[in-house]
Every structure is written in structure tokens, then in C-alpha cells.
């Protein structure tokens, strides 16, 4: 019996043949993909013919015009040149129509289009599919389940907790500053708002503002990293593929940052579960008081009152842990900066607060509705510096706008609240800080001011955020006089929330 043995030459020839076939197949697939992208681009060009925009590169789109430090300034130029909306090409066949007109906003926000999957999916390894990323019936079920956590009866009990966290931060500021010294406030305020959300939404007392080695400090840095990495990934053509991205240094950094964030939220859930050891404890909590955010999730999970899974629960905790502290930190930081750069308005707010609170030893729910001028200043700061600069939608059906222009199904739109708030056709002299815009009886379009988005998907925690803003601003102005650092003007950057590239540096003077 003879055995045929493949010679080395024939073996190498077979390998070479396979490589040639594989190369040919790869080339064919590449050409098919290129043809698909070309046809998609041509379809988009035709679909957007009613919406002019500056010339763009066929591959890199408008990215050259939108450098990191100048993105918002460039956007403002487009707002002044192109009415209502303007397409922005990110690359080849990826385009989003930026909307900054209140009538256009109203039409889009009245619909139920899903979030823009092309960009928002990059957030899923971090915050999972909670309220921010969910769509359709599942989103509706989660929203309905969590809405009671933000009832006014519950928010009333949080004012004291908010004030405690703010006072800890202000005490720390007194220790850190010498007379008329400067301080970067964004990081401190982020810790304060995280401290607040831990107390209010997750029933956890902590010393995270004072403990430099706490897990929460690492969490804050992880959030800062993942936001920056998300911002750069959305704008990088080569990072769109998940396999490629997770092999890059940025992808590895993002994975590590997500792990740190998840460790923090897992610990929060674990501690609360341990406190509610069994169903009897949970029933006792339910009888004694209304459930907070995490209690609602745990109760739904433990009692099988919904289809909520452990994965769903962590996604909601991750989502609200981020949304409940970072957006509010942005709002407070930029509001204090706005008041620091406008001392006449700052002083008027301070007098109003002093007449209401005296030394500020205590602040209550009722006080928060008795500071009209301070509220006007907060709203004007939110107009100039909206905490969430933009949100995205993918049109699920064709849309026609009031001026007769239309977009087909499948087009991505970006609702730019920053551009809306800086649109001179909506807000005359938009760069001027003018609280009288929000004086009682002032007339404005229902969708001209959207710091918390609008429609059915508006921010579920908007009332919580406004109350915390008022508490923080009031107590800060009672203890410090604020002035901007002329050598370190902040550079606004839209990284999910409105950050500052170089921080927000203020000059603080303790009031006697």
C-alpha cells in the first residue's frame, strides 16, 4: 500500500493559490463596499440638495473646519450664514443635518425618532442601554418606571442633602484659597454633584469630596477620559469599526475607563442590595417613604414587577450616575463663570439671596421659588452654556419643515441646542449676557430655550438639576465674591456635555 505525500513545492503552491483567492475576494469585497459608500453618498447629496453647506472633502468632510478648540465658533458662523439647518459631513458617506431653528426643533421633538445609532452606540460599552440609548416601547417602560423618582414630594427631601454637599465644597474652598487666589472649579463641582447624586438617588453617605484616594475620584477621572475618547472616536473615520478601535491605544484606554466606571456603579448597587437584605426590609422601606431612584430599580428587579434584568439595572445606574452629576456640574460651573464675568448681575443676585436667606444657615424647598432674579441669571447662563450642547436623531420616516423643505427617512439630524441658543435670529445679540430675556412676561418661542432638550425625551431629571443649580449658586454667592481669571479664559468644548478644554478658573474672595 502506497501513501501519497504532498511535496513542499506543491504545498507552498497550494498556500500561494489560497492567498491569491483570498486577496481577490478581499479586493472584490472592498470594491463592493466602496461602491456601496459611493452610492450612499450620491443618495445623500441628492436628499440634502435643499440644504446648502460649505464645500467639503469627499473623504474627510468638514473635519478640517471643525478643529477641537474652534468647533463651536465655526458652528456659530454657519448659523449666521445658513438659515435653520446645515449639513455637516463627517467623512465620505457620513453626514448629519445640524438644526438650530426653533420651528425645526419643534417638528423633530414632537416625533418619536430613535437616537442616532451611528454615534450613540459608541456609548453602550460605558452606560449600556438605559434611558439615554433606549428607543421604542422599552424606553417608554423604563421612563414610566423611573418617573416617580423625580416627583416633587421626593425632590423636596433632597434640598437639605444638596445644601450639605455644597457646604462641604465651600468649606474646602476656604481651606484651599488664600485671599484673592484662583481656583479651578469644574473638578470640585463635579465631586460635589457626584456626592449629591450618591446621597439623593442612591441613599449613600460618603466623604468623596474630602478623600483624595476614594473610588469616586477615580470614577470622575474615568468619566473625563471616556468623554474625551468618545469625542475623538466620533470624528475619526478609522475608529468607526469596533474591531479596529478596540485594538488601538485609544480603544484600550476607553475599555479601562469603562471598567473603572463599572466598578464604581457595581459597588453602589452592591451596597444598596446589602442594606435591603430581604424582601421584608424592602417592604419596610416602601411603607416608610417613597422609593429613590435605585430603590425603584431594585424593587422592580426583586419583586419581578418588570422585565428588568441585572444588565438593565446597571445600565440605568450608569446612565443616571453620569447624567445626574456631570451635566449638573457643567451647568453650575458655567453659571458661576457667567456671574464672575458680570459682577453687576452677581451682586444683584447676592442681595436677593441675602434678603431671603440671611446667613444661609438653612435653605428650603420654598426658598428656591423666591429668588426670581437669580433664576433669570441661571437661565441666561444655561442659554449661553447649555450643559448638553446637542442630541442626535435618525429619522424613521420623512419629515417636512415649516418652510417646505424636507428630509427623507434614514437621514441623521443633530439638534444643536448650543447653536439654537446662539442663533441671532432667535436671540438678538446672542453673546451678550442679558438675564432680562427671562423676565416674567417676556415673549419667546416655546422651543427657543432647550437646556434640557424637549418633547417626550426631555431630561427626566431637569427639575432635580434646576433645584441643585439654585442651591449651589445661592450658597456660593453668600460666601464668596467671584471674578474671572483674565489669564485663563475657558475654552468651551462639546464632549457629550459642555466641558472646558482648560478648566474654569475663578478668582475667589471670601466674604466676611
Short mmCIF file of C-alpha atoms in Angstrom, two decimals:
data_model
loop_
_atom_site.label_atom_id
_atom_site.label_comp_id
_atom_site.label_asym_id
_atom_site.label_seq_id
_atom_site.Cartn_x
_atom_site.Cartn_y
_atom_site.Cartn_z
CA UNK A 1 0.00 0.00 0.00
CA UNK A 2 1.50 3.37 -1.04
CA UNK A 3 0.96 6.70 0.72
CA UNK A 4 0.96 9.90 -1.32
CA UNK A 5 2.94 12.65 0.37
CA UNK A 6 2.45 16.29 -0.69
CA UNK A 7 5.83 17.71 -1.65
CA UNK A 8 6.96 21.02 -0.10
CA UNK A 9 6.78 22.68 -3.51
CA UNK A 10 3.20 21.57 -4.12
CA UNK A 11 2.26 22.53 -0.54
CA UNK A 12 3.64 26.05 -0.94
CA UNK A 13 1.91 26.29 -4.29
CA UNK A 14 -1.41 25.42 -2.65
CA UNK A 15 -0.88 28.05 0.05
CA UNK A 16 0.03 30.63 -2.59
CA UNK A 17 -3.12 29.79 -4.52
CA UNK A 18 -5.28 30.16 -1.43
CA UNK A 19 -3.68 33.53 -0.67
CA UNK A 20 -4.37 34.70 -4.21
CA UNK A 21 -8.01 33.65 -3.94
CA UNK A 22 -8.31 35.34 -0.54
CA UNK A 23 -6.69 38.51 -1.87
CA UNK A 24 -9.01 38.54 -4.87
CA UNK A 25 -12.02 38.00 -2.63
CA UNK A 26 -10.89 40.81 -0.31
CA UNK A 27 -10.44 43.11 -3.29
CA UNK A 28 -13.91 42.29 -4.58
CA UNK A 29 -15.44 42.94 -1.14
CA UNK A 30 -13.51 46.20 -0.86
CA UNK A 31 -14.75 47.34 -4.25
CA UNK A 32 -18.32 46.39 -3.37
CA UNK A 33 -18.06 48.34 -0.10
CA UNK A 34 -16.60 51.33 -1.93
CA UNK A 35 -19.43 51.18 -4.46
CA UNK A 36 -21.97 50.98 -1.65
CA UNK A 37 -20.49 54.03 0.08
CA UNK A 38 -20.33 55.93 -3.21
CA UNK A 39 -23.99 55.22 -3.97
CA UNK A 40 -24.96 56.18 -0.41
CA UNK A 41 -23.06 59.45 -0.71
CA UNK A 42 -24.79 60.23 -4.02
CA UNK A 43 -28.17 59.48 -2.45
CA UNK A 44 -27.37 61.76 0.49
CA UNK A 45 -26.19 64.57 -1.78
CA UNK A 46 -29.50 64.38 -3.62
CA UNK A 47 -31.52 64.15 -0.40
CA UNK A 48 -29.78 67.24 1.01
CA UNK A 49 -29.92 69.39 -2.10
CA UNK A 50 -32.33 71.83 -0.40
CA UNK A 51 -29.87 72.37 2.46
CA UNK A 52 -26.70 74.19 1.35
CA UNK A 53 -23.44 73.88 3.25
CA UNK A 54 -19.78 74.87 2.75
CA UNK A 55 -17.72 72.72 0.35
CA UNK A 56 -16.49 69.51 1.95
CA UNK A 57 -13.72 67.00 1.24
CA UNK A 58 -15.05 63.78 -0.31
CA UNK A 59 -13.40 61.68 2.44
CA UNK A 60 -12.72 63.93 5.44
CA UNK A 61 -15.87 66.03 5.15
CA UNK A 62 -15.82 69.27 7.15
CA UNK A 63 -13.41 67.98 9.79
CA UNK A 64 -10.71 70.45 8.82
CA UNK A 65 -13.08 73.31 9.63
CA UNK A 66 -14.05 71.88 13.00
CA UNK A 67 -10.83 71.83 14.98
CA UNK A 68 -11.24 70.89 18.65
CA UNK A 69 -10.76 74.40 20.05
CA UNK A 70 -12.84 76.14 17.40
CA UNK A 71 -15.77 73.81 16.81
CA UNK A 72 -18.39 75.97 18.48
CA UNK A 73 -17.07 79.17 16.93
CA UNK A 74 -17.22 77.58 13.47
CA UNK A 75 -20.73 76.38 14.16
CA UNK A 76 -21.81 79.92 15.00
CA UNK A 77 -20.52 81.12 11.62
CA UNK A 78 -22.68 78.51 9.90
CA UNK A 79 -25.70 79.58 11.95
CA UNK A 80 -25.35 83.14 10.67
CA UNK A 81 -24.86 82.04 7.05
CA UNK A 82 -27.27 79.13 6.56
CA UNK A 83 -30.90 79.51 7.71
CA UNK A 84 -32.43 76.97 10.11
CA UNK A 85 -30.21 73.97 9.34
CA UNK A 86 -26.99 72.94 7.63
CA UNK A 87 -25.49 69.53 6.71
CA UNK A 88 -22.14 68.70 8.28
CA UNK A 89 -20.14 65.97 6.55
CA UNK A 90 -18.03 63.95 8.95
CA UNK A 91 -16.47 61.84 6.20
CA UNK A 92 -17.34 60.08 2.94
CA UNK A 93 -20.93 58.97 3.39
CA UNK A 94 -21.47 60.10 6.98
CA UNK A 95 -23.42 63.34 7.33
CA UNK A 96 -25.65 64.90 9.95
CA UNK A 97 -28.00 67.82 9.42
CA UNK A 98 -27.42 70.34 12.21
CA UNK A 99 -30.66 72.02 13.28
CA UNK A 100 -30.74 75.34 15.14
CA UNK A 101 -34.15 76.86 14.41
CA UNK A 102 -36.99 76.68 16.99
CA UNK A 103 -39.65 75.76 14.43
CA UNK A 104 -37.45 72.96 13.09
CA UNK A 105 -36.74 71.83 16.67
CA UNK A 106 -40.44 71.72 17.45
CA UNK A 107 -41.19 69.49 14.46
CA UNK A 108 -38.43 66.99 15.28
CA UNK A 109 -39.04 66.87 19.03
CA UNK A 110 -42.75 66.23 18.50
CA UNK A 111 -41.84 62.92 16.84
CA UNK A 112 -40.51 59.67 18.27
CA UNK A 113 -37.47 59.14 16.05
CA UNK A 114 -34.81 56.91 17.63
CA UNK A 115 -31.43 58.14 18.79
CA UNK A 116 -28.71 58.33 16.14
CA UNK A 117 -27.33 54.80 16.37
CA UNK A 118 -24.22 55.66 14.38
CA UNK A 119 -22.80 57.80 17.20
CA UNK A 120 -24.65 56.78 20.35
CA UNK A 121 -23.68 53.12 20.00
CA UNK A 122 -20.14 54.15 20.97
CA UNK A 123 -21.50 54.94 24.44
CA UNK A 124 -23.01 51.50 25.01
CA UNK A 125 -19.83 49.84 26.40
CA UNK A 126 -19.89 52.53 29.09
CA UNK A 127 -23.52 53.26 30.02
CA UNK A 128 -25.27 50.34 28.36
CA UNK A 129 -28.82 50.65 27.12
CA UNK A 130 -30.54 52.78 29.72
CA UNK A 131 -32.85 55.76 29.21
CA UNK A 132 -30.28 57.65 27.15
CA UNK A 133 -29.80 54.95 24.50
CA UNK A 134 -33.05 53.00 24.58
CA UNK A 135 -35.75 53.51 21.98
CA UNK A 136 -39.35 52.45 21.41
CA UNK A 137 -41.51 50.56 23.87
CA UNK A 138 -38.61 49.53 26.12
CA UNK A 139 -37.63 53.17 26.57
CA UNK A 140 -41.25 54.06 27.38
CA UNK A 141 -41.47 51.30 30.01
CA UNK A 142 -38.23 52.39 31.71
CA UNK A 143 -39.23 56.06 31.62
CA UNK A 144 -42.61 55.28 33.17
CA UNK A 145 -40.98 53.15 35.86
CA UNK A 146 -38.41 55.80 36.85
CA UNK A 147 -40.52 58.97 36.63
CA UNK A 148 -41.84 58.64 40.24
CA UNK A 149 -38.24 59.05 41.49
CA UNK A 150 -38.43 62.70 40.41
CA UNK A 151 -41.80 63.60 41.92
CA UNK A 152 -41.81 66.95 43.72
CA UNK A 153 -42.58 65.25 47.06
CA UNK A 154 -39.29 63.38 46.76
CA UNK A 155 -37.30 66.34 45.42
CA UNK A 156 -38.34 68.39 48.47
CA UNK A 157 -36.46 65.99 50.73
CA UNK A 158 -33.29 66.41 48.68
CA UNK A 159 -32.75 70.15 49.21
CA UNK A 160 -31.08 69.65 52.57
CA UNK A 161 -28.81 66.95 51.15
CA UNK A 162 -27.88 69.21 48.24
CA UNK A 163 -27.05 72.03 50.65
CA UNK A 164 -24.89 69.74 52.80
CA UNK A 165 -22.81 68.71 49.78
CA UNK A 166 -22.41 72.32 48.63
CA UNK A 167 -21.31 73.44 52.10
CA UNK A 168 -18.65 70.71 52.19
CA UNK A 169 -17.30 72.01 48.88
CA UNK A 170 -17.34 75.63 50.05
CA UNK A 171 -15.58 74.71 53.31
CA UNK A 172 -12.90 73.03 51.23
CA UNK A 173 -12.57 76.12 49.05
CA UNK A 174 -11.96 78.25 52.14
CA UNK A 175 -9.09 75.98 53.11
CA UNK A 176 -7.60 75.90 49.61
CA UNK A 177 -7.56 79.59 48.82
CA UNK A 178 -5.63 82.48 50.23
CA UNK A 179 -7.05 85.96 49.88
CA UNK A 180 -7.92 86.70 46.24
CA UNK A 181 -6.43 83.43 44.96
CA UNK A 182 -7.51 81.45 41.90
CA UNK A 183 -9.14 78.05 41.79
CA UNK A 184 -10.17 75.62 39.04
CA UNK A 185 -13.78 74.93 40.00
CA UNK A 186 -15.02 72.32 37.49
CA UNK A 187 -13.33 69.38 39.20
CA UNK A 188 -14.52 70.41 42.66
CA UNK A 189 -18.07 70.92 41.46
CA UNK A 190 -18.03 67.52 39.73
CA UNK A 191 -17.16 65.86 43.03
CA UNK A 192 -19.85 67.86 44.80
CA UNK A 193 -22.57 66.89 42.33
CA UNK A 194 -21.45 63.25 42.46
CA UNK A 195 -21.65 63.43 46.26
CA UNK A 196 -25.17 64.85 45.92
CA UNK A 197 -26.41 62.23 43.49
CA UNK A 198 -24.96 59.46 45.67
CA UNK A 199 -26.96 60.77 48.63
CA UNK A 200 -30.18 61.58 46.82
CA UNK A 201 -30.58 58.88 44.18
CA UNK A 202 -28.61 56.02 45.76
CA UNK A 203 -29.04 56.64 49.52
CA UNK A 204 -25.29 56.58 50.19
CA UNK A 205 -23.45 58.91 52.54
CA UNK A 206 -19.78 59.34 51.72
CA UNK A 207 -16.71 61.54 52.11
CA UNK A 208 -15.81 61.56 48.43
CA UNK A 209 -15.20 65.30 48.37
CA UNK A 210 -12.50 65.07 51.02
CA UNK A 211 -10.96 61.65 50.36
CA UNK A 212 -8.45 62.07 47.53
CA UNK A 213 -7.96 58.31 47.24
CA UNK A 214 -11.64 57.37 47.11
CA UNK A 215 -13.03 55.24 44.32
CA UNK A 216 -15.20 58.21 43.35
CA UNK A 217 -12.12 60.26 42.49
CA UNK A 218 -11.08 57.52 40.07
CA UNK A 219 -14.63 57.46 38.71
CA UNK A 220 -14.54 61.20 37.94
CA UNK A 221 -11.27 60.77 36.02
CA UNK A 222 -12.65 57.74 34.17
CA UNK A 223 -15.70 59.75 33.06
CA UNK A 224 -13.44 62.55 31.90
CA UNK A 225 -11.39 60.06 29.87
CA UNK A 226 -14.32 58.24 28.29
CA UNK A 227 -15.95 61.52 27.22
CA UNK A 228 -12.77 62.69 25.50
CA UNK A 229 -12.31 59.33 23.81
CA UNK A 230 -15.92 59.31 22.62
CA UNK A 231 -15.48 62.81 21.23
CA UNK A 232 -12.40 61.79 19.24
CA UNK A 233 -13.86 58.47 18.08
CA UNK A 234 -16.98 60.01 16.55
CA UNK A 235 -14.75 62.25 14.44
CA UNK A 236 -12.24 59.60 13.34
CA UNK A 237 -13.09 57.65 10.16
CA UNK A 238 -10.75 54.79 11.08
CA UNK A 239 -12.30 54.33 14.54
CA UNK A 240 -15.80 53.52 13.31
CA UNK A 241 -15.14 49.78 13.15
CA UNK A 242 -15.32 48.20 16.62
CA UNK A 243 -12.69 45.53 15.94
CA UNK A 244 -10.16 48.09 14.76
CA UNK A 245 -10.97 50.57 17.53
CA UNK A 246 -10.60 48.15 20.44
CA UNK A 247 -7.11 47.23 19.20
CA UNK A 248 -5.91 50.85 19.23
CA UNK A 249 -4.35 52.63 22.25
CA UNK A 250 -7.48 54.81 22.46
CA UNK A 251 -9.69 51.74 22.44
CA UNK A 252 -7.70 50.13 25.24
CA UNK A 253 -7.87 53.36 27.28
CA UNK A 254 -11.62 53.50 26.72
CA UNK A 255 -12.04 49.91 27.84
CA UNK A 256 -10.07 50.59 31.02
CA UNK A 257 -12.06 53.76 31.77
CA UNK A 258 -15.33 51.85 31.33
CA UNK A 259 -14.12 49.16 33.73
CA UNK A 260 -13.36 51.78 36.39
CA UNK A 261 -16.78 53.39 35.91
CA UNK A 262 -18.48 50.00 36.17
CA UNK A 263 -16.58 49.11 39.33
CA UNK A 264 -17.98 52.25 40.93
CA UNK A 265 -21.59 51.62 39.92
CA UNK A 266 -21.38 47.91 40.79
CA UNK A 267 -20.22 48.87 44.27
CA UNK A 268 -23.13 51.31 44.65
CA UNK A 269 -25.64 48.62 43.68
CA UNK A 270 -23.95 46.02 45.89
CA UNK A 271 -24.05 48.24 48.97
CA UNK A 272 -27.70 49.13 48.47
CA UNK A 273 -28.61 45.47 47.94
CA UNK A 274 -26.80 44.59 51.16
CA UNK A 275 -28.81 47.22 53.02
CA UNK A 276 -32.04 45.79 51.66
CA UNK A 277 -31.17 42.25 52.66
CA UNK A 278 -34.51 40.65 52.05
CA UNK A 279 -38.00 41.36 50.86
CA UNK A 280 -39.13 42.31 54.37
CA UNK A 281 -36.56 45.12 54.51
CA UNK A 282 -37.64 46.32 51.09
CA UNK A 283 -41.30 46.27 52.07
CA UNK A 284 -40.43 48.29 55.19
CA UNK A 285 -38.62 50.88 53.10
CA UNK A 286 -41.57 51.07 50.75
CA UNK A 287 -44.01 51.63 53.60
CA UNK A 288 -41.93 54.27 55.38
CA UNK A 289 -41.06 56.53 52.46
CA UNK A 290 -41.17 56.92 48.74
CA UNK A 291 -38.51 54.96 46.90
CA UNK A 292 -35.48 56.74 45.47
CA UNK A 293 -34.02 56.04 42.02
CA UNK A 294 -32.04 52.93 42.96
CA UNK A 295 -34.75 51.59 45.27
CA UNK A 296 -37.23 51.66 42.38
CA UNK A 297 -34.84 49.63 40.23
CA UNK A 298 -34.08 47.14 42.99
CA UNK A 299 -37.73 46.76 43.92
CA UNK A 300 -38.70 46.11 40.29
CA UNK A 301 -35.91 43.54 39.99
CA UNK A 302 -36.51 41.76 43.30
CA UNK A 303 -40.29 41.66 43.00
CA UNK A 304 -40.25 40.68 39.33
CA UNK A 305 -42.61 43.57 38.58
CA UNK A 306 -40.95 44.19 35.24
CA UNK A 307 -38.71 42.54 32.69
CA UNK A 308 -35.75 44.45 34.16
CA UNK A 309 -32.55 42.40 34.15
CA UNK A 310 -29.38 42.96 36.18
CA UNK A 311 -27.80 44.30 33.00
CA UNK A 312 -30.68 46.74 32.53
CA UNK A 313 -30.38 47.89 36.12
CA UNK A 314 -26.68 48.63 35.84
CA UNK A 315 -27.28 50.47 32.57
CA UNK A 316 -29.79 52.76 34.28
CA UNK A 317 -27.47 53.32 37.24
CA UNK A 318 -24.53 54.05 34.91
CA UNK A 319 -26.71 56.41 32.89
CA UNK A 320 -28.06 58.36 35.83
CA UNK A 321 -24.78 58.32 37.75
CA UNK A 322 -23.27 60.15 34.78
CA UNK A 323 -26.26 62.27 33.78
CA UNK A 324 -27.12 63.15 37.36
CA UNK A 325 -23.74 64.61 38.21
CA UNK A 326 -21.81 65.60 35.08
CA UNK A 327 -24.45 67.66 33.30
CA UNK A 328 -25.32 69.43 36.55
CA UNK A 329 -21.65 70.09 37.24
CA UNK A 330 -21.38 71.68 33.82
CA UNK A 331 -24.44 73.86 34.45
CA UNK A 332 -23.23 75.05 37.87
CA UNK A 333 -19.65 75.68 36.71
CA UNK A 334 -20.63 77.74 33.68
CA UNK A 335 -23.26 79.65 35.67
CA UNK A 336 -20.67 80.67 38.26
CA UNK A 337 -18.34 81.67 35.44
CA UNK A 338 -21.07 83.80 33.83
CA UNK A 339 -21.71 85.57 37.13
CA UNK A 340 -17.98 86.02 37.70
CA UNK A 341 -17.66 87.83 34.38
CA UNK A 342 -20.70 90.02 35.10
CA UNK A 343 -20.21 91.39 38.63
CA UNK A 344 -23.22 93.72 38.47
CA UNK A 345 -25.56 90.77 37.99
CA UNK A 346 -23.65 88.73 40.57
CA UNK A 347 -24.12 91.45 43.17
CA UNK A 348 -27.82 91.79 42.43
CA UNK A 349 -28.24 88.02 42.87
CA UNK A 350 -26.30 88.16 46.13
CA UNK A 351 -28.52 90.89 47.56
CA UNK A 352 -31.61 88.92 46.61
CA UNK A 353 -30.27 85.79 48.28
CA UNK A 354 -29.10 87.63 51.40
CA UNK A 355 -32.52 89.19 51.87
CA UNK A 356 -34.08 85.74 51.54
CA UNK A 357 -31.64 83.50 53.43
CA UNK A 358 -29.72 85.82 55.74
CA UNK A 359 -26.54 83.95 56.63
CA UNK A 360 -27.66 80.90 54.67
CA UNK A 361 -27.68 78.61 57.69
CA UNK A 362 -30.62 76.81 56.15
CA UNK A 363 -32.20 76.71 52.72
CA UNK A 364 -35.52 75.07 51.99
CA UNK A 365 -37.63 74.00 49.04
CA UNK A 366 -39.84 77.07 49.40
CA UNK A 367 -36.83 79.40 49.20
CA UNK A 368 -35.98 78.13 45.73
CA UNK A 369 -39.07 79.70 44.19
CA UNK A 370 -38.42 83.06 45.85
CA UNK A 371 -35.27 84.12 44.01
CA UNK A 372 -36.57 85.38 40.65
CA UNK A 373 -33.55 87.39 39.56
CA UNK A 374 -31.12 84.59 40.43
CA UNK A 375 -33.32 82.21 38.44
CA UNK A 376 -33.22 84.59 35.47
CA UNK A 377 -29.41 84.66 35.65
CA UNK A 378 -29.22 80.87 35.85
CA UNK A 379 -31.44 80.52 32.79
CA UNK A 380 -29.37 83.05 30.85
CA UNK A 381 -26.21 81.13 31.76
CA UNK A 382 -27.85 77.91 30.57
CA UNK A 383 -28.73 79.66 27.32
CA UNK A 384 -25.12 80.69 26.74
CA UNK A 385 -23.68 77.41 28.02
CA UNK A 386 -26.23 74.58 27.64
CA UNK A 387 -24.95 71.53 29.59
CA UNK A 388 -25.86 69.15 26.74
CA UNK A 389 -24.91 71.01 23.54
CA UNK A 390 -26.53 68.59 21.09
CA UNK A 391 -28.56 65.40 20.73
CA UNK A 392 -28.93 63.19 17.66
CA UNK A 393 -31.86 61.52 15.95
CA UNK A 394 -32.21 59.17 12.99
CA UNK A 395 -35.34 59.96 11.00
CA UNK A 396 -37.65 56.94 10.99
CA UNK A 397 -39.88 58.50 8.33
CA UNK A 398 -39.74 61.53 6.01
CA UNK A 399 -40.09 64.93 7.60
CA UNK A 400 -41.26 68.27 6.21
CA UNK A 401 -40.35 71.53 7.94
CA UNK A 402 -42.48 74.70 8.14
CA UNK A 403 -40.57 76.38 5.29
CA UNK A 404 -41.42 73.49 2.94
CA UNK A 405 -38.00 71.84 2.91
CA UNK A 406 -37.93 68.13 3.67
CA UNK A 407 -35.65 65.25 4.54
CA UNK A 408 -36.16 61.55 3.73
CA UNK A 409 -36.20 58.59 6.08
CA UNK A 410 -32.77 57.46 7.28
CA UNK A 411 -31.10 60.88 7.45
CA UNK A 412 -29.31 61.75 10.70
CA UNK A 413 -30.08 65.08 12.36
CA UNK A 414 -28.31 66.84 15.22
CA UNK A 415 -30.41 69.13 17.38
CA UNK A 416 -27.80 71.70 18.37
CA UNK A 417 -29.07 73.47 21.46
CA UNK A 418 -25.85 75.45 21.61
CA UNK A 419 -26.38 76.77 18.08
CA UNK A 420 -30.07 77.41 18.79
CA UNK A 421 -29.20 79.45 21.88
CA UNK A 422 -26.61 81.44 19.90
CA UNK A 423 -28.79 81.99 16.85
CA UNK A 424 -29.08 85.78 16.33
CA UNK A 425 -32.43 85.33 14.57
CA UNK A 426 -33.79 83.77 17.75
CA UNK A 427 -31.81 85.66 20.40
CA UNK A 428 -30.68 89.18 19.37
CA UNK A 429 -27.08 89.88 20.42
CA UNK A 430 -26.73 86.24 21.48
CA UNK A 431 -23.25 86.62 23.03
CA UNK A 432 -24.45 89.27 25.49
CA UNK A 433 -25.33 88.06 29.00
CA UNK A 434 -28.80 89.55 29.48
CA UNK A 435 -30.96 87.97 32.21
CA UNK A 436 -33.90 90.21 31.25
CA UNK A 437 -34.55 87.79 28.39
CA UNK A 438 -36.16 85.58 31.03
CA UNK A 439 -38.04 88.26 32.93
CA UNK A 440 -41.65 87.41 33.81
CA UNK A 441 -43.88 88.12 30.85
CA UNK A 442 -41.06 88.02 28.30
CA UNK A 443 -42.15 86.55 24.99
CA UNK A 444 -40.16 83.81 23.27
CA UNK A 445 -40.75 80.76 21.10
CA UNK A 446 -41.68 77.61 23.03
CA UNK A 447 -38.64 75.87 21.53
CA UNK A 448 -36.14 78.74 21.65
CA UNK A 449 -34.69 77.70 25.03
CA UNK A 450 -33.97 74.00 25.46
CA UNK A 451 -31.25 73.44 28.09
CA UNK A 452 -32.84 70.10 28.99
CA UNK A 453 -33.97 69.12 25.47
CA UNK A 454 -37.71 68.89 24.77
CA UNK A 455 -40.57 66.65 23.76
CA UNK A 456 -41.24 63.25 25.29
CA UNK A 457 -37.50 62.54 25.59
CA UNK A 458 -36.64 65.63 27.59
CA UNK A 459 -34.33 65.25 30.58
CA UNK A 460 -36.07 63.18 33.24
CA UNK A 461 -34.05 64.93 35.96
CA UNK A 462 -34.47 68.53 34.79
CA UNK A 463 -36.32 69.67 37.94
CA UNK A 464 -33.71 67.96 40.13
CA UNK A 465 -30.97 69.75 38.18
CA UNK A 466 -32.60 73.19 38.45
CA UNK A 467 -33.08 72.82 42.20
CA UNK A 468 -29.45 71.81 42.65
CA UNK A 469 -28.33 74.73 40.49
CA UNK A 470 -30.24 77.19 42.65
CA UNK A 471 -28.93 75.71 45.89
CA UNK A 472 -25.32 75.74 44.67
CA UNK A 473 -25.44 79.27 43.25
CA UNK A 474 -27.22 80.72 46.28
CA UNK A 475 -24.89 79.24 48.89
CA UNK A 476 -21.76 80.05 46.86
CA UNK A 477 -22.68 83.71 46.42
CA UNK A 478 -23.32 84.05 50.15
CA UNK A 479 -19.76 83.00 50.96
CA UNK A 480 -17.63 84.16 48.03
CA UNK A 481 -17.24 87.01 45.61
CA UNK A 482 -16.36 85.60 42.20
CA UNK A 483 -14.17 87.07 39.47
CA UNK A 484 -12.84 85.53 36.27
CA UNK A 485 -9.15 84.80 35.79
CA UNK A 486 -8.18 87.06 32.85
CA UNK A 487 -5.18 84.87 32.04
CA UNK A 488 -7.15 81.62 31.75
CA UNK A 489 -10.38 82.17 29.86
CA UNK A 490 -12.23 78.85 29.49
CA UNK A 491 -12.48 77.22 26.06
CA UNK A 492 -15.89 75.51 25.68
CA UNK A 493 -15.72 72.04 24.13
CA UNK A 494 -18.78 69.83 23.41
CA UNK A 495 -17.78 66.44 24.86
CA UNK A 496 -21.24 64.94 25.42
CA UNK A 497 -21.66 67.71 27.99
CA UNK A 498 -20.26 71.22 27.63
CA UNK A 499 -16.78 70.99 29.13
CA UNK A 500 -13.90 73.43 29.13
CA UNK A 501 -10.67 72.36 27.50
CA UNK A 502 -8.59 74.21 30.09
CA UNK A 503 -10.93 74.12 33.07
CA UNK A 504 -12.83 77.03 34.60
CA UNK A 505 -10.58 79.21 36.73
CA UNK A 506 -12.10 81.77 39.06
CA UNK A 507 -10.72 84.28 41.50
CA UNK A 508 -12.42 83.79 44.86
CA UNK A 509 -12.65 86.30 47.69
CA UNK A 510 -14.18 85.14 50.94
CA UNK A 511 -16.95 87.40 52.18
CA UNK A 512 -16.85 88.40 55.82
#
